[in-house]
Coordinates of C-alpha atoms in Angstrom, one line a residue:
X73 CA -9.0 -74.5 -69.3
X74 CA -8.3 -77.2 -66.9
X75 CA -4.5 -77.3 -66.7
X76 CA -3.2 -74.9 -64.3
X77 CA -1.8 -71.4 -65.9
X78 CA -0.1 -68.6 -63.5
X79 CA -2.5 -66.3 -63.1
X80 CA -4.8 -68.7 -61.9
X81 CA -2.4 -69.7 -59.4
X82 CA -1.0 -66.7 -58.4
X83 CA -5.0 -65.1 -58.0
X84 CA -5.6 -68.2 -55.7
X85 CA -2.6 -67.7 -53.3
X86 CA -3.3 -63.8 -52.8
X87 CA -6.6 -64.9 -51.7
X88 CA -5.8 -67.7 -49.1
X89 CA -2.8 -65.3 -48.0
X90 CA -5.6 -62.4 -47.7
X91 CA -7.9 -64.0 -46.3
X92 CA -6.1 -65.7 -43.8
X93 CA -4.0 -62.6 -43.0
X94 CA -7.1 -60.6 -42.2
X95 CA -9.7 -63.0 -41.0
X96 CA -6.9 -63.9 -38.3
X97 CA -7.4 -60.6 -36.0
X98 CA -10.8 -62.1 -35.6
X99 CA -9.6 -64.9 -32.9
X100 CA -6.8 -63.6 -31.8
X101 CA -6.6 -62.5 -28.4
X102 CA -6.8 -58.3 -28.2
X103 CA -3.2 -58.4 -25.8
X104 CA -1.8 -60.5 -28.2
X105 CA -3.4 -58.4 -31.4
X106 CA -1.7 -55.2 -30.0
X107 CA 1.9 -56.8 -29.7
X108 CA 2.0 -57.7 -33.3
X109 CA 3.7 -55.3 -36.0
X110 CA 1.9 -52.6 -37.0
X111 CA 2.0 -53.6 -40.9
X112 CA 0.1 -56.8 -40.4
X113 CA -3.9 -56.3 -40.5
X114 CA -5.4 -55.1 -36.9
X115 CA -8.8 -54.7 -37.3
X116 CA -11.9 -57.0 -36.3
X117 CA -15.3 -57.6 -37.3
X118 CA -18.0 -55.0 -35.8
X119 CA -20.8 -57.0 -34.1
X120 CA -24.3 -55.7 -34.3
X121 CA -26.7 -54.4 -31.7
X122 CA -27.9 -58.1 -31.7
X123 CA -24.4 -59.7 -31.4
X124 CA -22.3 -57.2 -28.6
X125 CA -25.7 -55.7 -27.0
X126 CA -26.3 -51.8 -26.6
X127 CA -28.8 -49.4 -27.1
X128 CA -31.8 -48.6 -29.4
X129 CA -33.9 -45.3 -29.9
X130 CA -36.2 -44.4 -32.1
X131 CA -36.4 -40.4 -32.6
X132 CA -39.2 -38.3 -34.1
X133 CA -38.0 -34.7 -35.1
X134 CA -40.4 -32.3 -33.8
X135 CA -41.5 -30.4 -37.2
X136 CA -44.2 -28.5 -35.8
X137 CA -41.4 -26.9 -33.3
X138 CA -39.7 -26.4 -36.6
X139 CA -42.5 -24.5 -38.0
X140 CA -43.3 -22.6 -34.8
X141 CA -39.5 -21.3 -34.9
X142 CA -39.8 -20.1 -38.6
X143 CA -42.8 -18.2 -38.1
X144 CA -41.1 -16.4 -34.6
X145 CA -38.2 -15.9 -37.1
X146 CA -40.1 -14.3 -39.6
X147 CA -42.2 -12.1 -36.8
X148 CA -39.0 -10.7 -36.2
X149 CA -37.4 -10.2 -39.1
X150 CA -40.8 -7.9 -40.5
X151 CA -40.3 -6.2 -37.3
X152 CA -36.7 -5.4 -38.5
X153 CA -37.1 -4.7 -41.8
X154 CA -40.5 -1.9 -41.1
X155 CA -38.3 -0.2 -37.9
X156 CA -35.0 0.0 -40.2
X157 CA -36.8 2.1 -42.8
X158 CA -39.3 3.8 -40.1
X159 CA -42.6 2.0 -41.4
X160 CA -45.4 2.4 -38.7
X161 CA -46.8 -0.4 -37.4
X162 CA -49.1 -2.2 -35.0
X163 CA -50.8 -5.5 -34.3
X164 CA -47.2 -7.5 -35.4
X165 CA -48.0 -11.1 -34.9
X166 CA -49.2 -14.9 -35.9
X167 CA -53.0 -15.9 -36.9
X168 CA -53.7 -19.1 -38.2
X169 CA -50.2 -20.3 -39.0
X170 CA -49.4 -16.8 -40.8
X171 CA -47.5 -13.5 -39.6
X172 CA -50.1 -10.2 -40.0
X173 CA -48.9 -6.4 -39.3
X174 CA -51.3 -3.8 -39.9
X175 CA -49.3 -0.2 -41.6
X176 CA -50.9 2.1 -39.4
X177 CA -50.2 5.1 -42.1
X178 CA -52.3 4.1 -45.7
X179 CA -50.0 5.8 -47.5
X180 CA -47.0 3.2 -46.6
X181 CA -49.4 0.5 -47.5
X182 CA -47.5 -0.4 -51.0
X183 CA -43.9 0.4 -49.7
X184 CA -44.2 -1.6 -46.9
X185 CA -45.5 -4.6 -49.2
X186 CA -42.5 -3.9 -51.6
X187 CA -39.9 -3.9 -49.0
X188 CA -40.8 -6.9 -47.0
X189 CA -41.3 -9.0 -50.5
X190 CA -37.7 -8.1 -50.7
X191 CA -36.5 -8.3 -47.2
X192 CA -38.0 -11.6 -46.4
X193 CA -39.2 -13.1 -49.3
X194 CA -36.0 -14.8 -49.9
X195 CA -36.5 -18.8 -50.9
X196 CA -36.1 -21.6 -48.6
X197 CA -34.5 -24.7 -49.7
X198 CA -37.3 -26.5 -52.6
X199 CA -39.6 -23.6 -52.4
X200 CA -41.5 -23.6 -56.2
X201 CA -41.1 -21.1 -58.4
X202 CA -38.1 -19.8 -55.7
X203 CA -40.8 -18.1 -53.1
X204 CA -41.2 -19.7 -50.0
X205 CA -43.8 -17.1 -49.2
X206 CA -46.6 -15.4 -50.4
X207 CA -47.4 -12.1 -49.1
X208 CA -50.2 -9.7 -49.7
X209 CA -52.3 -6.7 -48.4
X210 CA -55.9 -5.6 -48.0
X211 CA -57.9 -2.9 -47.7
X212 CA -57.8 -3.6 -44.0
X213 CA -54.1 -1.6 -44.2
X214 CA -53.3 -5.4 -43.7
X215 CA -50.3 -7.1 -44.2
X216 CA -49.9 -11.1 -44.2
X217 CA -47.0 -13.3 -44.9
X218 CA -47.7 -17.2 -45.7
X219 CA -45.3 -19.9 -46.1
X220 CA -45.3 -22.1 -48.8
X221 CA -46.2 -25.4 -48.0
X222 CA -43.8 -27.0 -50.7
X223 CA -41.1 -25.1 -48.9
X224 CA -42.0 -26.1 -45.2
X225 CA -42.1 -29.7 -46.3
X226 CA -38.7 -29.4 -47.6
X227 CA -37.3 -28.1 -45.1
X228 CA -38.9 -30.3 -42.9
X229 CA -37.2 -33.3 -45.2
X230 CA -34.2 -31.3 -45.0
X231 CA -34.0 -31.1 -41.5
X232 CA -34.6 -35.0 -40.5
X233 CA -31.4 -35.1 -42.7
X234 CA -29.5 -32.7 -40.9
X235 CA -30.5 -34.6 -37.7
X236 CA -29.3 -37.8 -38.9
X237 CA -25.9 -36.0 -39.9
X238 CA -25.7 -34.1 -36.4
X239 CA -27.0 -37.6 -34.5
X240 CA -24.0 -39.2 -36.5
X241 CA -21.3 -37.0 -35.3
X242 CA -22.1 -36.7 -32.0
X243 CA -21.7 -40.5 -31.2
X244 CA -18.8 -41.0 -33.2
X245 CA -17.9 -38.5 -30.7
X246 CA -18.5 -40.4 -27.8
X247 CA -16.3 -43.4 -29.5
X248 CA -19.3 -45.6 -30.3
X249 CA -18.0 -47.9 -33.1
X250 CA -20.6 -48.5 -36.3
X251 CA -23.5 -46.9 -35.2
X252 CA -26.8 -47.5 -37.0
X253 CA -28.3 -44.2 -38.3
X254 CA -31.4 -44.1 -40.6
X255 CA -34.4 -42.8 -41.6
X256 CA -37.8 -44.6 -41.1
X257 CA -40.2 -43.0 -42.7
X258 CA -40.9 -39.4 -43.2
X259 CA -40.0 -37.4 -39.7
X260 CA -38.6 -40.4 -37.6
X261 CA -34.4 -41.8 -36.9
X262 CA -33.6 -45.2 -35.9
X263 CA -30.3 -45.3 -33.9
X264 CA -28.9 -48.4 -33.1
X265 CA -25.4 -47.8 -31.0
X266 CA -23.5 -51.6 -30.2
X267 CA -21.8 -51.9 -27.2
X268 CA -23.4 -48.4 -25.1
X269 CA -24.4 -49.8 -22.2
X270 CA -25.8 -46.6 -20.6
X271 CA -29.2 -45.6 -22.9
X272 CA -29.7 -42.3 -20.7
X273 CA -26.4 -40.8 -21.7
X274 CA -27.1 -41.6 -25.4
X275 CA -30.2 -40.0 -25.1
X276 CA -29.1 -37.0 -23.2
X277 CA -26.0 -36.2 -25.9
X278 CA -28.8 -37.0 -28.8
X279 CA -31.7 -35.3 -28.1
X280 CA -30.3 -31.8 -26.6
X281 CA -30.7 -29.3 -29.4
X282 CA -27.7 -27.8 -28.2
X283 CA -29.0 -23.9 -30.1
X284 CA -26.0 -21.9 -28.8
X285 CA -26.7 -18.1 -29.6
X286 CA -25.4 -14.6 -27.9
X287 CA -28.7 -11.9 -27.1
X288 CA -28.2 -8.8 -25.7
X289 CA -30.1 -8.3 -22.7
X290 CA -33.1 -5.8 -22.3
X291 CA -32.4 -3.3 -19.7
X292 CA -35.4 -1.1 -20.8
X293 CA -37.5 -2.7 -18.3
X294 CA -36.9 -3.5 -14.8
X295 CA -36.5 -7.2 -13.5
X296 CA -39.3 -6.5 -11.4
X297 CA -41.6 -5.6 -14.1
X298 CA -40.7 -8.1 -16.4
X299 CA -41.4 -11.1 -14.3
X300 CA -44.6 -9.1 -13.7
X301 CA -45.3 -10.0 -17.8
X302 CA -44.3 -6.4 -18.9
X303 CA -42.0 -7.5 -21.9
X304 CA -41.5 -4.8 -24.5
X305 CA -42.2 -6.5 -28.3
X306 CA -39.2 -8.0 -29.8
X307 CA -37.7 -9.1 -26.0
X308 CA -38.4 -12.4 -23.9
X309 CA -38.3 -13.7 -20.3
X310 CA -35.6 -16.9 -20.5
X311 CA -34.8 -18.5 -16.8
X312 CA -31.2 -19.7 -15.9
X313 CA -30.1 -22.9 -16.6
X314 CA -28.4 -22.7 -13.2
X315 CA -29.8 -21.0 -9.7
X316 CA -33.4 -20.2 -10.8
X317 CA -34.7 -16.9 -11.6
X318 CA -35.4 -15.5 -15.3
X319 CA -33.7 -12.6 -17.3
X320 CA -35.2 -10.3 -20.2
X321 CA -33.5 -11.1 -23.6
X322 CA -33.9 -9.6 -27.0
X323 CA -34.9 -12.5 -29.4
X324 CA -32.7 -10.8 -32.3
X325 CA -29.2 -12.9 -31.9
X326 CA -25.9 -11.8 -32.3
X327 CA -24.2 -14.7 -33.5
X328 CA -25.3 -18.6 -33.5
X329 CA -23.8 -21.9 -32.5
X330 CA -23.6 -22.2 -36.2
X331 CA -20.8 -20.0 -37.1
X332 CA -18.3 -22.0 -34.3
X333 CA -15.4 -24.0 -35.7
X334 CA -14.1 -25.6 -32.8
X335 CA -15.2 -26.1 -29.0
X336 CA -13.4 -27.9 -26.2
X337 CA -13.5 -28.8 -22.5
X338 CA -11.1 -26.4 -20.4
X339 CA -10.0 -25.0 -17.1
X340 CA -10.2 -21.7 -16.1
X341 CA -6.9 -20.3 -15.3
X342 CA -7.7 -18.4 -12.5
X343 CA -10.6 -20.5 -10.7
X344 CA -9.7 -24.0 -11.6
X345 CA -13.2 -23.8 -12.9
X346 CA -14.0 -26.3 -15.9
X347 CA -15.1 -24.3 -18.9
X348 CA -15.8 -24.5 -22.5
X349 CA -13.2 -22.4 -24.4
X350 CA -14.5 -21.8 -28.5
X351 CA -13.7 -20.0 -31.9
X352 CA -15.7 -18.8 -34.9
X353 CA -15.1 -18.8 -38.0
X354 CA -14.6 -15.6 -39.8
X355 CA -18.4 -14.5 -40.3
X356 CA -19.0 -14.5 -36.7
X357 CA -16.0 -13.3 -35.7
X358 CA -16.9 -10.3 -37.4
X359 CA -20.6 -10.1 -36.0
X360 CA -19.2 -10.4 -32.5
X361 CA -16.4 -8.5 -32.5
X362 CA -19.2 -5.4 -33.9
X363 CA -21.8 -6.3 -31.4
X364 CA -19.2 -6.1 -28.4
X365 CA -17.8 -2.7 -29.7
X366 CA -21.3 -1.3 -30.1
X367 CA -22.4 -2.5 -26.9
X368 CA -19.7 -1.6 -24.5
X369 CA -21.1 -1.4 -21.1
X370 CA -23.7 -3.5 -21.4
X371 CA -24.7 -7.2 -20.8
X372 CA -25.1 -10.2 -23.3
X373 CA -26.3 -13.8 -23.1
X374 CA -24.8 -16.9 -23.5
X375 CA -28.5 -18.6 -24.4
X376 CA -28.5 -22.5 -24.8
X377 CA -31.6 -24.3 -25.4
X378 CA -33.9 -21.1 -24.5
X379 CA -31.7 -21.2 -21.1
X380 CA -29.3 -18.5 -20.3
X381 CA -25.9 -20.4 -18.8
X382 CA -24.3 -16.6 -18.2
X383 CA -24.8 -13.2 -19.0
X384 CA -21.3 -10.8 -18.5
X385 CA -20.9 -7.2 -19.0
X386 CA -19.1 -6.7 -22.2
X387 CA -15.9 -4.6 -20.8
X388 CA -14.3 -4.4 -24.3
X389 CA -14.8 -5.3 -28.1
X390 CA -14.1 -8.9 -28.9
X391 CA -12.4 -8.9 -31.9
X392 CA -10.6 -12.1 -31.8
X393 CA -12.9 -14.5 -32.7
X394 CA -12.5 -16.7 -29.6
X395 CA -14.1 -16.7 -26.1
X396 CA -15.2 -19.0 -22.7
X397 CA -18.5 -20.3 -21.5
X398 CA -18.2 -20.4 -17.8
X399 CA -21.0 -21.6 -15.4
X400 CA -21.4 -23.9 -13.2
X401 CA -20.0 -27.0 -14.9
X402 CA -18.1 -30.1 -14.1
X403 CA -15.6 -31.5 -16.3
X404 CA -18.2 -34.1 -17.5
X405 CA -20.8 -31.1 -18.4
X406 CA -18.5 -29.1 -20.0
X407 CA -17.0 -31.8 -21.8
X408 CA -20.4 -32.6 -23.2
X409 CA -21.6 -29.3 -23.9
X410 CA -18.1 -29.0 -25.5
X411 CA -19.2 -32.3 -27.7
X412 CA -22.7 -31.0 -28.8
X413 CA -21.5 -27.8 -30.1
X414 CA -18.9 -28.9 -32.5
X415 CA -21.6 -31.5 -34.0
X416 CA -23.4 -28.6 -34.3
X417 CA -26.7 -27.7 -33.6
X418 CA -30.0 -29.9 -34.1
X419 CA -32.7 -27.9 -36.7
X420 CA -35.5 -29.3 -34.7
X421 CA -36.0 -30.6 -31.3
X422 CA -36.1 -34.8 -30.9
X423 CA -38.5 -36.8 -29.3
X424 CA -38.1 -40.1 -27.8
X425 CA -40.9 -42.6 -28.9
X426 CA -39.3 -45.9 -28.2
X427 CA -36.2 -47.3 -26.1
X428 CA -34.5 -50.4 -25.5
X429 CA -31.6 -52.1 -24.1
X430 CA -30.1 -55.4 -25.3
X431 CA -27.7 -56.4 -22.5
X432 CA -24.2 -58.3 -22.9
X433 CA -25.4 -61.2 -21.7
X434 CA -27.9 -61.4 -24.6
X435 CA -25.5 -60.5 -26.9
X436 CA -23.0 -63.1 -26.2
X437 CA -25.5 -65.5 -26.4
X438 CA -26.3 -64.7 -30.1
X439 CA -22.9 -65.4 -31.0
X440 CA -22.9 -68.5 -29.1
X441 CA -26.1 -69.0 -31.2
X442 CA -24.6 -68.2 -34.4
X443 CA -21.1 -69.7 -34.2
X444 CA -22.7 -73.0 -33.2
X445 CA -25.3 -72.8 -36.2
X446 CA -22.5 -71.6 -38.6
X447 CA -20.0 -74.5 -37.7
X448 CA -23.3 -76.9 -37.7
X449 CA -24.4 -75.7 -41.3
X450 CA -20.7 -75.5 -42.4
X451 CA -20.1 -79.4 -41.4
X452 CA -23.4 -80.8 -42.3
X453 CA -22.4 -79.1 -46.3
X454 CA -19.0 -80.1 -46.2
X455 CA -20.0 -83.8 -45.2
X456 CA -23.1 -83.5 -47.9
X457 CA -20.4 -82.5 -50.3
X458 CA -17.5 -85.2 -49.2
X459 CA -20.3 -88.0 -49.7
X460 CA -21.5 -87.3 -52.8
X461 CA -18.3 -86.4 -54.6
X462 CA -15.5 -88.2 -53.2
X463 CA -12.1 -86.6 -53.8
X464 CA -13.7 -83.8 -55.9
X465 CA -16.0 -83.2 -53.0
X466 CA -12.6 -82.8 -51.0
X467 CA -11.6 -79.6 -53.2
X468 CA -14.6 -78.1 -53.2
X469 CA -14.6 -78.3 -49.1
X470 CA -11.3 -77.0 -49.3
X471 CA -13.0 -73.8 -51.9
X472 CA -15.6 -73.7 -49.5
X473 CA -13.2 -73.4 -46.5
X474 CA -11.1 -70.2 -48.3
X475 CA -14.3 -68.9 -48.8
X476 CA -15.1 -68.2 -45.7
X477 CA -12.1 -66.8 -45.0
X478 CA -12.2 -63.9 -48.1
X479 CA -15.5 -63.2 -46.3
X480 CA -14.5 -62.6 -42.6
X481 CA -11.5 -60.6 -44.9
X482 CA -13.2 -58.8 -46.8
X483 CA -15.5 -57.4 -43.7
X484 CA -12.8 -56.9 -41.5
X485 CA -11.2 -55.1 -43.9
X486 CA -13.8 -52.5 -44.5
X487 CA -15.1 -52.6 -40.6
X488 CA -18.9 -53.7 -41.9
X489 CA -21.0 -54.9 -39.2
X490 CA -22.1 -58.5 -38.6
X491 CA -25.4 -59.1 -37.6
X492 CA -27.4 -62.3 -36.2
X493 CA -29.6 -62.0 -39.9
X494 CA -26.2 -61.3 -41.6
X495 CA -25.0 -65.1 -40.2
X496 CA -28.1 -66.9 -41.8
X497 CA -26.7 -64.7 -44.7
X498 CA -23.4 -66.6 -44.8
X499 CA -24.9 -70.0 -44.1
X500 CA -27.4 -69.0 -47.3
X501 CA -24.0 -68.3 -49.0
X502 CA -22.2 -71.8 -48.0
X503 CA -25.3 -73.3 -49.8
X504 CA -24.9 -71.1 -52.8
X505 CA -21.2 -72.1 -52.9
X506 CA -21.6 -75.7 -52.9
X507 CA -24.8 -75.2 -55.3
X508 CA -21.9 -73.8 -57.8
X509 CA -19.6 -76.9 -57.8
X510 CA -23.1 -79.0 -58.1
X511 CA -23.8 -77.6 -61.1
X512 CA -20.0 -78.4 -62.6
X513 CA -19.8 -81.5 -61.0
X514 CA -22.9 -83.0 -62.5
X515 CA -22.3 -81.5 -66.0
X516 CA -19.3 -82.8 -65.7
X517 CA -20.5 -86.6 -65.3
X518 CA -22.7 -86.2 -67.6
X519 CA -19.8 -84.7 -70.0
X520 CA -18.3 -88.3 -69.4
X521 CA -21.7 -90.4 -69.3
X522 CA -21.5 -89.2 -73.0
X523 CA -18.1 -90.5 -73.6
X524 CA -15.6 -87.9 -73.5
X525 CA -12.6 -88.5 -72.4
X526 CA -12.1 -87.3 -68.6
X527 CA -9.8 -84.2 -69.6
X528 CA -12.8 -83.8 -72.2
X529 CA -15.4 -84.2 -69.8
X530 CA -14.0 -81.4 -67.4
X531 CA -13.3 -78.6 -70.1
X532 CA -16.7 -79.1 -71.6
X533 CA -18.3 -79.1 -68.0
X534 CA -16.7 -76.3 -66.2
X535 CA -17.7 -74.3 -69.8
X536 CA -21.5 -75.1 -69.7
X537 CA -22.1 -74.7 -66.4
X538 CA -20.4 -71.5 -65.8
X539 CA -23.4 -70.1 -67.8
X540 CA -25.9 -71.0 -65.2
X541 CA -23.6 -70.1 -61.9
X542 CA -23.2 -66.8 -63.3
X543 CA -27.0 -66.6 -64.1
X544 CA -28.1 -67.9 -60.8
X545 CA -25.4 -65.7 -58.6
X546 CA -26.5 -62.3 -61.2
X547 CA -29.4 -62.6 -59.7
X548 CA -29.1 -63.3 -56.1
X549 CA -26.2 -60.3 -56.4
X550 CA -29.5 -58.2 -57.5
X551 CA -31.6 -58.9 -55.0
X552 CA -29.4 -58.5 -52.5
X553 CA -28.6 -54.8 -53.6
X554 CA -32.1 -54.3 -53.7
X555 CA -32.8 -55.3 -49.9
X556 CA -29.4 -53.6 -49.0
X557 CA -30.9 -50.1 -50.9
X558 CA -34.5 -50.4 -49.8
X559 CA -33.9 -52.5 -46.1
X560 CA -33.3 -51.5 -42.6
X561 CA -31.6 -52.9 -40.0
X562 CA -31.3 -56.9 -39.8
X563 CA -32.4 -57.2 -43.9
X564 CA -29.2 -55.1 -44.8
X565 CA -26.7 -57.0 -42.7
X566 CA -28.2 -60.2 -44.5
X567 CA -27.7 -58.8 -47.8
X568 CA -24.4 -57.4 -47.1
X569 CA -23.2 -60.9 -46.1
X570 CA -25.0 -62.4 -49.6
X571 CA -23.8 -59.9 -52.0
X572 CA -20.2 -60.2 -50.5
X573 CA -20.7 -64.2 -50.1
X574 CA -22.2 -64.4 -53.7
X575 CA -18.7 -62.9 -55.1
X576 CA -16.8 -65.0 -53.2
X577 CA -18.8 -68.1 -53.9
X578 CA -18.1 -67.7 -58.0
X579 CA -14.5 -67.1 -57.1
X580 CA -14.0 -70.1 -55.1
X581 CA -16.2 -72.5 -57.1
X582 CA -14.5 -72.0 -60.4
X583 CA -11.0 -70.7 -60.0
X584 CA -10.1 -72.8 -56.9
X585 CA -12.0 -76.2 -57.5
X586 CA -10.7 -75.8 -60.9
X587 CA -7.3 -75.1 -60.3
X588 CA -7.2 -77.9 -57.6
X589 CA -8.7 -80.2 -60.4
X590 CA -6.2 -79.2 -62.6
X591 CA -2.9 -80.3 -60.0
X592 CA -4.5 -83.1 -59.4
X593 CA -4.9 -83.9 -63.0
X594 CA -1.6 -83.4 -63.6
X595 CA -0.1 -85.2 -61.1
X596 CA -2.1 -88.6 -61.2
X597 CA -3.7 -88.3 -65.2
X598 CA -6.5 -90.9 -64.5
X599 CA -8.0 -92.9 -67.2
X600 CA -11.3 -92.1 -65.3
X601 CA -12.8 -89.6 -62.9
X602 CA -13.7 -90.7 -59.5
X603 CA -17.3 -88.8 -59.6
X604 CA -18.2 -90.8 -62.6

């Protein structure tokens, strides 16, 4: 076991080449890094919030909004479904969290019933038993539609997910490296986004909804009358986002900021104008090239956010699947706007309950901090380890030295994020490391305490003690997948560094110090061992 094979050797220099080859980008200079050839390893360690400074919010997603939406929805879809198949009706509207309608002719009564159990009865996402309402009528000519509460929690579940999801793409968007997106608790998103500086912006490309839909506009009424509060059922007074006033839409939409597949900052041809040219997919391609055709002379609205940005006069049927958003935009705005629609629209509005901004200076400072008590907690171990073992402390100094390096690799490699918890997490790991080659060492001298021969002594000590290493690194490897699953924020880039560390650490301890040994053994074939 002790004398050196191939595959011992060979596993050892693919990990000092590896390690060295891609802890390296780490301190070398970024002008110098972008001269080198392109096969040789670029990429650098991701600080943390803590480490490079930048910005933290914590979101709550607005699920009463939510709810409030879904009951407008539904308001409009009964008043659909009953005018489609010419149901009378009066008295449309929400009480107490449910939609009533009263069928002013009895005889309708069941039909109605029937029709809208069909029509909008259809299940939300994790509605039991597949309803997601409940719907009934009373002698009252009454009839009211309730939604499960099962199926608004779920959704509600279901739309901090599709937050976190939409909150994801839209920074990677702005080229904000490793972001920190998650969940605390059940309606509320930490973001944690190194290195951006400006909070405001981050906040402004996060929290708009960005609801993109196209509503005809309701001519029935005169402007006049409308601002007045004469708005027919089924219409609503939206302002401008730009140069005041308000215009009478019908809530029903066209098409949604859903169906897009691609959105992007442009210029007008003919005014030089920045714009936002987009395309939808097939589904709403169809839907809007219909609506234009059926609509021809009249206006439509480009709605975002419940703000109208334009409203044109549609001149000829769409059918291409492709259009502009003019207004009056800079490149910036547009550019933005352009950002938010292709990440898609947030299910629920976002409110800001906490903000803060860890500055440069602060950041740098940390690494100061933790390089000084890494190099510290490296050389107090290292000495520790020299003193008390001699020559075999030497190898196991050198182990501990190419260990470091396969960690630095191994999170370079895969871009993981270093934190300021995630550096007491590799000091922890030096410890465990030198732990390791404690435990051999000192079976090992008591191997030759007992009188085996020193070749003896080292099989028999590197055998019994790798029992206990891989007991003792089991279960730190354990619990640090449990804090990694169950943690947040600074706890998970301390067990990322330990479960990584803890792999490396049984690597290092027995292949290396043991193949080290095993040279030295062969070159020198003492009659004793120098730890004895």
């Amino acid at each position: 076991m002790i004398a050196p094979s191939r595959w011992r050797t060979i596993a050892v220099l693919i990990s000092v080449i590896f390690g060295i080859l891609f802890s390296l980008p780490n301190v070398i200079p970024q002008k110098t890094l972008d001269t080198l050839p392109s096969f040789l390893p670029h990429k650098k360690l991701n600080l943390g919030l803590d480490l490079q400074g930048g910005s933290y919010l914590l979101l709550e997603v607005d699920t009463k909004a939510l709810r409030a939406e879904k009951l407008t929805n539904l308001i409009e879809d009964v008043r659909t479904t009953l005018r489609e198949d010419k149901i009378d009706f009066t008295d449309l509207g929400q009480v107490g969290g449910a939609v009533s309608v009263r069928i002013t002719d009895p005889e309708q009564l069941t039909a109605a019933t029937n029709l809208l159990r069909r029509s909008v009865g259809s299940p939300l996402a994790g509605a039991v038993g597949g309803r997601d309402v409940t719907i009934n009528s009373g002698d009252d000519q009454r009839i009211r539609i309730v939604f499960a509460e099962q199926a608004l929690a779920a959704e509600a579940g279901k739309a901090v997910e599709q937050s976190i999801e939409i909150i994801r793409r839209r920074i990677d968007e702005l080229g904000t490296k490793e972001p920190d997106i998650r969940r605390q608790g059940v309606d509320r998103i930490v973001v944690q986004a190194p290195g951006e500086s400006d909070p405001e912006k981050l906040k402004n490309i996060i929290g708009q909804t960005a609801k993109l839909t196209f509503q005809m506009v309701d001519d029935s009424v005169t402007p006049e009358e409308a601002a007045a509060g004469r708005i027919p059922p089924g219409s609503q007074l939206l302002p401008y986002e730009e140069g005041g006033g308000a215009i009478l839409i019908k809530k029903r939409a066209l098409v949604t900021g859903e169906m897009l597949t691609d959105a992007h900052q442009a210029f007008d041809s003919q005014t030089g104008q920045a714009v936002v040219n987009f395309r939808f997919n097939g589904q709403g391609s169809r839907r809007f090239g219909d609506a234009t055709a059926q609509n021809l002379g009249k206006r439509f609205a480009i709605v975002l956010d419940n703000k109208v940005i334009s409203a044109p006069v549609i001149q000829s049927a769409i059918t291409g699947g492709s259009g502009q958003i003019s207004g009056n935009f800079t490149a910036e705005s547009a550019n933005n706007l352009a950002i938010l629609l292709r990440a898609g629209a947030l299910p629920a509005p976002l409110n800001v309950e906490q903000q803060n901004t860890v500055g440069a200076e602060l950041g740098a400072d940390a690494v100061k901090a933790g390089a000084l008590s890494l190099a510290v907690g490296a050389a107090a171990i290292i000495i520790f380890i020299v003193l008390a073992y001699g020559l075999f402390g030497v190898f196991a100094a050198l182990a501990l030295i190419v260990n470091m390096l396969l960690i630095f690799g191994v999170m370079s490699l895969f871009q993981f994020t270093l934190t300021f918890p995630g550096i007491a997490g590799l000091i922890l790991t030096l410890a465990v490391a030198v732990d390791a080659n404690v435990l051999i060492y000192e079976r090992v001298r008591d191997e030759a305490h007992a009188g085996r021969s020193p070749i003896s002594a080292l099989e028999h000590g590197y055998q019994r003690a790798l029992v206990s290493i891989l007991d003792a690194n089991i279960t730190s490897a354990i619990s640090a997948l449990i804090m990694f699953q169950f943690g947040a924020g600074p706890i998970r880039g301390f067990a990322l560094t330990l479960l990584i560390g803890v792999v490396t650490s049984v690597f290092t301890a027995v292949v290396i110090t043991q193949l080290l040994i095993g040279w030295w053994f062969r070159a020198t074939k003492p009659k004793t061992l120098p730890i004895v």
